[in-house]
Amino acid sequence: MGLQGLCRLMSRFNSYKRTNIILQHLKMSNHTDAAAEVLLERKGCAGVITLNRPRFLNTLTLGMIRQIYAQLKKWEQDPKTFLIIIKGAGEKAFCAGGDIRALSEARNTNQKMLQDLFREEYILNNAIDSCQKPYIALIHGITMGGGVGVSVHGQFRVATEKSVFAMPETAIGLFPDVGGGYFLPRLQGKLGYFLALTGFRLKGRDVYTAGIATHFVDFEKLGMLEEDLLALKSPSKENIADVLETYHAKSKTDQDKPFILEEHMDKINSWFSANTVEQIVDNLQQDGSSFALEQLKVIKKMSPTSLKITLRQLMEGSSKTLPEVLIMEYRLSQACMKGHDFHEGVRAVLIDKDQSPKWKPADLKEVTDEDLNDYFKSLGSNDLKF
């Protein structure tokens, strides 16, 4: 072979080699992207969980739930890990909930996923509540549904002026799960019942005032707070609380601003003390104020079945332990997956986006106690177990 032929052969070989390297890199990139939905890192004295789907507002997938649970259990037993921090990537959201569109799509293709996701998510919620290490959730940005589940059960929750909290599930034919039946009825007065039935959004310092967050810190100081927590040497729970309290005390944003619902709380406590959704609706109609009529308009858009499930869920949950509530909510989740309204809600809000769900039944009166009992009944050997 002449010199020119050898050069051509070497050129083809190098081109082939480069192509192979590029293909390998692409495969690795795809793998890394899939594996990086959640980042689990040891930093300083802490284990740090970063929900890493900013394009999707850090919504939770089953894979993320499994990774977080496994790592949480490891850190809990690790003598070098003194606290656990969870946060969201990007500035828009801590976590906007679970991937409900994927849930709805799985109805006809993957029934097991519907069981596994709810079961494992609720087991994670309970593990956070019972975690032996201080657990700190930095709930900056949108914090809804599943995002509330991986934060509110922790020992410390830090809100910022950009925090947005809501449990909007009745608008999509679901109910405020992830332990909503436990923490919502334990908020001041009937605030939790109001938030659960209307999906009302709390923002900024109001998330702290309502009791969802334990501390409030200005967003621009959040990075410094995390650094100071990571720099602690073998900290006790009290040392961690002192750092959080110091930052909280220095945060002046909206410090003198009254709670957004303050002027309405007496009425909210009265309206939402009723034992039936129908009576709550009557209370709002009879009041007739602009605020009451605004809430009435919102409630009338929600799934009648979801409204009735939610009220009973909170009433029963008010005297249950968190594990008992999660067992109840798992039963409700599986019944809702088999029903009509959740899939119709997802269609109307996320798929067709016509915002006009056709609920079945369409009227509160048509949702009977017998219907409700079916949602709450035991699943026997398929019940959630801890």
Coordinates of C-alpha atoms in Angstrom, one line a residue:
M1 CA 0.0 0.0 0.0
G2 CA 1.4 3.4 -1.0
L3 CA 1.7 6.4 1.4
Q4 CA -1.5 8.0 0.0
G5 CA -3.5 4.8 0.5
L6 CA -2.2 4.6 4.1
C7 CA -3.2 8.2 4.8
R8 CA -6.7 7.6 3.5
L9 CA -7.1 4.5 5.6
M10 CA -5.8 6.3 8.7
S11 CA -8.2 9.2 8.0
R12 CA -11.2 6.8 7.7
F13 CA -10.0 5.1 10.9
N14 CA -9.8 8.4 12.8
S15 CA -13.2 9.5 11.5
Y16 CA -14.7 6.1 12.6
K17 CA -13.0 6.5 16.0
R18 CA -14.3 10.1 16.4
T19 CA -17.8 8.9 15.5
N20 CA -17.6 6.2 18.1
I21 CA -16.4 8.5 20.8
I22 CA -19.2 11.0 20.0
L23 CA -21.8 8.1 20.1
Q24 CA -20.4 6.9 23.4
H25 CA -20.5 10.5 24.7
L26 CA -24.1 10.9 23.6
K27 CA -25.1 7.6 25.3
M28 CA -23.3 8.8 28.5
S29 CA -25.1 12.1 28.3
N30 CA -28.5 10.5 28.0
H31 CA -27.7 8.2 30.9
T32 CA -26.5 11.1 33.0
D33 CA -29.6 13.2 32.2
A34 CA -31.9 10.3 33.2
A35 CA -29.8 9.6 36.4
A36 CA -29.7 13.3 37.3
E37 CA -33.5 13.9 38.0
V38 CA -32.4 14.1 41.6
L39 CA -28.9 14.9 42.9
L40 CA -27.8 13.2 46.1
E41 CA -24.6 14.7 47.6
R42 CA -22.6 14.7 50.8
K43 CA -21.5 18.2 51.6
G44 CA -19.9 19.2 54.8
C45 CA -21.9 17.8 57.7
A46 CA -25.0 17.3 55.5
G47 CA -26.7 15.1 53.0
V48 CA -28.1 17.4 50.2
I49 CA -31.0 16.4 48.0
T50 CA -31.6 18.5 44.9
L51 CA -34.7 17.9 42.9
N52 CA -33.3 18.4 39.4
R53 CA -36.1 18.8 36.9
P54 CA -36.3 22.6 36.7
R55 CA -37.9 22.5 33.2
F56 CA -40.7 20.5 34.7
L57 CA -40.9 22.5 37.9
N58 CA -39.0 19.7 39.7
T59 CA -42.1 17.4 39.6
L60 CA -41.5 14.0 41.2
T61 CA -41.2 10.8 39.3
L62 CA -41.2 7.3 40.8
G63 CA -37.5 7.0 40.1
M64 CA -36.8 10.1 42.1
I65 CA -38.9 8.9 45.0
R66 CA -37.0 5.6 45.1
Q67 CA -33.6 7.3 45.0
I68 CA -34.5 9.8 47.7
Y69 CA -35.9 7.1 50.0
A70 CA -32.9 4.8 49.7
Q71 CA -30.4 7.7 50.3
L72 CA -32.5 9.1 53.2
K73 CA -32.2 5.7 54.9
K74 CA -28.4 5.5 54.3
W75 CA -27.8 9.0 55.7
E76 CA -30.0 8.3 58.7
Q77 CA -27.6 5.6 59.7
D78 CA -24.4 7.5 58.7
P79 CA -22.6 8.9 61.8
K80 CA -21.0 11.6 59.6
T81 CA -24.3 12.9 58.3
F82 CA -25.8 15.3 60.9
L83 CA -28.6 16.9 58.9
I84 CA -30.4 16.5 55.6
I85 CA -31.3 19.4 53.2
I86 CA -33.7 19.2 50.4
K87 CA -34.1 21.9 47.7
G88 CA -35.2 22.4 44.1
A89 CA -33.0 23.3 41.1
G90 CA -33.6 26.6 39.5
E91 CA -35.5 29.6 40.9
K92 CA -39.1 28.8 39.9
A93 CA -40.0 25.8 42.0
F94 CA -39.1 23.7 44.9
C95 CA -41.4 21.0 43.6
A96 CA -44.8 21.5 41.8
G97 CA -46.0 18.0 42.7
G98 CA -46.1 14.6 41.2
D99 CA -46.1 13.8 37.5
I100 CA -49.9 13.6 37.3
R101 CA -50.0 13.4 33.5
A102 CA -47.8 10.3 33.5
L103 CA -50.1 8.9 36.2
S104 CA -53.2 9.4 34.1
E105 CA -51.5 7.9 31.0
A106 CA -50.5 4.8 33.0
R107 CA -54.2 3.9 33.6
N108 CA -54.4 1.8 30.5
T109 CA -50.8 0.7 30.2
N110 CA -49.2 0.3 33.6
Q111 CA -51.6 -0.4 36.5
K112 CA -48.7 -1.5 38.7
M113 CA -47.1 2.0 38.4
L114 CA -50.2 3.5 39.8
Q115 CA -49.9 1.4 42.9
D116 CA -46.1 1.7 43.2
L117 CA -45.9 5.4 42.9
F118 CA -48.5 6.3 45.5
R119 CA -47.3 3.5 47.8
E120 CA -43.7 4.5 47.7
E121 CA -44.4 8.2 47.8
Y122 CA -46.4 7.8 51.0
I123 CA -43.8 5.6 52.5
L124 CA -41.2 8.3 51.8
N125 CA -43.5 10.9 53.4
N126 CA -43.7 8.9 56.5
A127 CA -39.9 8.3 56.5
I128 CA -39.4 12.1 56.4
D129 CA -41.7 12.5 59.3
S130 CA -39.9 9.8 61.4
C131 CA -36.4 10.7 60.2
Q132 CA -33.8 10.6 63.0
K133 CA -31.7 13.4 61.5
P134 CA -32.9 17.0 61.3
Y135 CA -34.5 17.5 57.9
I136 CA -34.5 20.9 56.3
A137 CA -36.7 21.8 53.3
L138 CA -35.8 25.0 51.4
I139 CA -39.3 25.6 49.9
H140 CA -38.4 28.5 47.6
G141 CA -40.8 28.9 44.7
I142 CA -43.8 26.7 43.8
T143 CA -44.5 24.1 46.4
M144 CA -47.6 22.0 45.7
G145 CA -48.9 18.5 46.0
G146 CA -46.0 16.0 46.1
G147 CA -43.6 18.9 46.8
V148 CA -45.5 19.5 50.0
G149 CA -45.2 15.8 50.9
V150 CA -41.4 15.9 50.7
S151 CA -41.2 19.1 52.8
V152 CA -44.0 19.6 55.3
H153 CA -43.4 16.4 57.3
G154 CA -39.7 17.5 57.9
Q155 CA -38.6 19.1 61.1
F156 CA -37.7 22.5 59.5
R157 CA -39.3 24.2 56.4
V158 CA -37.8 27.5 55.2
A159 CA -40.0 29.7 53.0
T160 CA -38.9 32.8 51.0
E161 CA -40.7 35.8 49.5
K162 CA -41.0 33.7 46.3
S163 CA -42.6 30.7 48.0
V164 CA -46.1 29.6 46.6
F165 CA -48.0 26.9 48.5
A166 CA -51.2 25.2 47.4
M167 CA -53.0 21.9 47.5
P168 CA -55.0 22.3 44.3
E169 CA -56.1 18.6 43.9
T170 CA -59.9 19.1 44.0
A171 CA -59.5 21.0 40.7
I172 CA -58.2 17.8 39.0
G173 CA -60.6 15.2 40.5
L174 CA -58.1 14.2 43.2
F175 CA -57.7 15.1 46.9
P176 CA -54.9 16.7 49.0
D177 CA -52.9 13.6 49.6
V178 CA -49.2 13.1 50.7
G179 CA -50.5 13.4 54.3
G180 CA -52.8 16.4 53.7
G181 CA -55.3 14.6 55.9
Y182 CA -52.9 14.9 58.7
F183 CA -51.3 18.4 58.5
L184 CA -54.2 20.4 57.0
P185 CA -56.7 19.9 59.8
R186 CA -53.9 20.8 62.3
L187 CA -53.4 24.3 60.9
Q188 CA -55.0 27.2 62.8
G189 CA -58.8 27.1 63.0
K190 CA -60.4 25.8 59.8
L191 CA -57.6 27.2 57.6
G192 CA -56.6 23.8 56.4
Y193 CA -60.2 22.9 55.4
F194 CA -60.4 26.1 53.4
L195 CA -57.0 25.5 51.7
A196 CA -57.9 21.9 50.9
L197 CA -61.4 22.6 49.4
T198 CA -60.6 25.8 47.4
G199 CA -56.9 25.2 46.5
F200 CA -56.2 28.8 47.7
R201 CA -52.6 29.8 47.1
L202 CA -50.4 31.2 50.0
K203 CA -47.4 33.3 49.0
G204 CA -44.2 34.5 50.6
R205 CA -44.3 35.2 54.3
D206 CA -47.9 33.9 54.5
V207 CA -46.6 30.4 54.0
Y208 CA -44.8 30.9 57.3
T209 CA -47.6 32.6 59.1
A210 CA -50.0 29.8 58.1
G211 CA -47.7 27.3 59.8
I212 CA -46.7 25.5 56.6
A213 CA -43.1 26.8 57.0
T214 CA -41.2 27.0 60.3
H215 CA -38.9 29.8 59.2
F216 CA -38.8 32.7 56.7
V217 CA -35.6 33.8 55.0
D218 CA -35.0 36.3 52.2
F219 CA -34.2 34.5 49.0
E220 CA -31.0 36.4 48.5
K221 CA -29.7 35.0 51.8
L222 CA -30.8 31.4 51.1
G223 CA -27.4 30.4 49.6
M224 CA -25.6 31.8 52.7
L225 CA -27.9 30.0 55.0
E226 CA -27.2 26.7 53.3
E227 CA -23.4 27.4 53.4
D228 CA -23.6 28.1 57.2
L229 CA -25.6 24.9 57.8
L230 CA -23.0 22.9 55.8
A231 CA -20.2 24.4 57.7
L232 CA -21.4 23.4 61.2
K233 CA -19.2 20.9 63.0
S234 CA -21.0 17.9 64.4
P235 CA -24.1 20.0 65.0
S236 CA -27.0 19.2 67.4
K237 CA -30.6 19.9 66.5
E238 CA -30.3 23.0 68.7
N239 CA -27.3 24.3 66.8
I240 CA -29.2 23.9 63.5
A241 CA -32.3 25.6 65.0
D242 CA -30.1 28.5 66.1
V243 CA -28.7 29.1 62.6
L244 CA -32.2 29.0 61.1
E245 CA -33.6 31.3 63.8
T246 CA -30.8 33.8 63.3
Y247 CA -31.5 34.1 59.6
H248 CA -35.3 34.2 60.2
A249 CA -34.9 37.1 62.7
K250 CA -32.9 39.1 60.2
S251 CA -35.4 38.7 57.4
K252 CA -37.5 41.9 57.2
T253 CA -39.3 41.3 53.9
D254 CA -43.1 41.8 54.5
Q255 CA -42.5 41.6 58.2
D256 CA -45.3 44.0 59.0
K257 CA -47.7 42.9 56.3
P258 CA -50.8 41.2 57.7
F259 CA -51.6 37.6 56.8
I260 CA -53.6 37.7 53.6
L261 CA -56.6 35.8 55.2
E262 CA -56.4 37.6 58.6
E263 CA -59.5 39.7 58.1
H264 CA -61.5 36.6 56.9
M265 CA -60.3 34.0 59.4
D266 CA -63.3 34.3 61.8
K267 CA -65.7 33.8 58.9
I268 CA -63.5 31.0 57.4
N269 CA -63.6 29.2 60.8
S270 CA -67.4 29.6 60.8
W271 CA -68.1 28.6 57.2
F272 CA -65.8 25.6 57.1
S273 CA -66.9 24.2 60.5
A274 CA -69.9 22.6 58.7
N275 CA -70.0 18.8 58.5
T276 CA -71.0 18.6 54.9
V277 CA -69.9 20.3 51.7
E278 CA -73.5 21.3 51.0
Q279 CA -73.6 23.2 54.3
I280 CA -70.3 25.0 53.5
V281 CA -71.8 26.0 50.2
D282 CA -75.0 27.3 51.9
N283 CA -72.8 29.2 54.5
L284 CA -71.0 31.0 51.7
Q285 CA -74.2 31.8 49.8
Q286 CA -75.9 33.1 52.9
D287 CA -72.9 35.3 53.8
G288 CA -73.0 37.0 50.4
S289 CA -69.9 39.1 50.8
S290 CA -67.6 39.4 47.8
F291 CA -64.9 37.2 49.5
A292 CA -67.5 34.5 50.3
L293 CA -69.0 34.6 46.7
E294 CA -65.5 34.4 45.3
Q295 CA -64.8 31.2 47.2
L296 CA -68.2 29.8 46.3
K297 CA -67.4 30.4 42.6
V298 CA -64.1 28.5 43.0
I299 CA -65.7 25.5 44.9
K300 CA -68.4 25.2 42.2
K301 CA -65.7 24.5 39.6
M302 CA -64.2 21.6 41.6
S303 CA -65.0 18.0 41.3
P304 CA -68.1 17.3 43.6
T305 CA -66.7 13.8 44.4
S306 CA -63.3 15.3 45.3
L307 CA -64.8 17.9 47.5
K308 CA -66.7 15.3 49.5
I309 CA -63.8 12.9 49.7
T310 CA -61.6 15.8 50.9
L311 CA -63.9 17.0 53.7
R312 CA -64.3 13.5 55.1
Q313 CA -60.5 12.9 54.7
L314 CA -59.7 15.9 56.8
M315 CA -62.4 15.2 59.4
E316 CA -61.2 11.7 59.9
G317 CA -57.5 12.6 59.6
S318 CA -57.8 15.2 62.4
S319 CA -57.7 12.3 65.0
K320 CA -55.4 9.9 63.2
T321 CA -51.7 9.4 63.2
L322 CA -49.7 10.2 60.0
P323 CA -49.3 6.5 59.2
E324 CA -53.0 5.9 59.7
V325 CA -53.8 8.9 57.4
L326 CA -51.4 7.7 54.7
I327 CA -53.1 4.2 54.7
M328 CA -56.4 6.0 54.3
E329 CA -55.0 8.2 51.5
Y330 CA -53.6 5.2 49.7
R331 CA -57.0 3.6 49.6
L332 CA -58.4 6.9 48.2
S333 CA -55.7 7.2 45.6
Q334 CA -56.4 3.8 44.2
A335 CA -60.1 4.4 44.0
C336 CA -59.5 7.8 42.3
M337 CA -57.3 6.1 39.7
K338 CA -60.1 3.8 38.8
G339 CA -62.7 6.5 38.7
H340 CA -63.7 9.1 36.1
D341 CA -62.9 12.5 37.6
F342 CA -59.1 12.4 38.0
H343 CA -58.5 11.5 34.3
E344 CA -61.1 14.0 33.2
G345 CA -59.4 16.7 35.3
V346 CA -56.0 15.9 33.9
R347 CA -57.5 16.1 30.4
A348 CA -59.1 19.5 31.0
V349 CA -56.2 21.1 32.8
L350 CA -53.0 19.5 31.3
I351 CA -53.9 17.8 27.9
D352 CA -56.6 19.7 26.1
K353 CA -56.3 22.7 28.4
D354 CA -59.9 23.7 27.9
Q355 CA -60.3 24.2 31.6
S356 CA -63.8 22.8 31.4
P357 CA -63.9 19.4 33.0
K358 CA -67.1 17.4 32.8
W359 CA -67.4 15.9 36.3
K360 CA -69.4 12.7 36.9
P361 CA -71.4 13.1 39.0
A362 CA -71.7 16.8 38.2
D363 CA -73.7 17.8 41.3
L364 CA -72.9 17.4 45.0
K365 CA -76.3 15.9 45.7
E366 CA -75.5 13.0 43.4
V367 CA -72.4 12.0 45.4
T368 CA -74.0 9.7 48.1
D369 CA -72.5 8.5 51.3
E370 CA -72.5 5.0 49.8
D371 CA -70.4 6.3 46.9
L372 CA -67.9 7.8 49.5
N373 CA -67.7 4.6 51.5
D374 CA -66.4 2.8 48.4
Y375 CA -63.5 5.2 48.3
F376 CA -62.6 4.7 51.9
K377 CA -62.9 1.0 52.2
S378 CA -60.0 -1.3 53.0
L379 CA -57.9 -2.9 50.2
G380 CA -57.2 -5.9 52.4
S381 CA -53.9 -7.5 51.6
N382 CA -53.2 -4.6 49.1
D383 CA -53.4 -1.9 51.8
L384 CA -50.4 0.3 52.4
K385 CA -48.1 -1.1 55.1
F386 CA -45.3 0.4 57.1

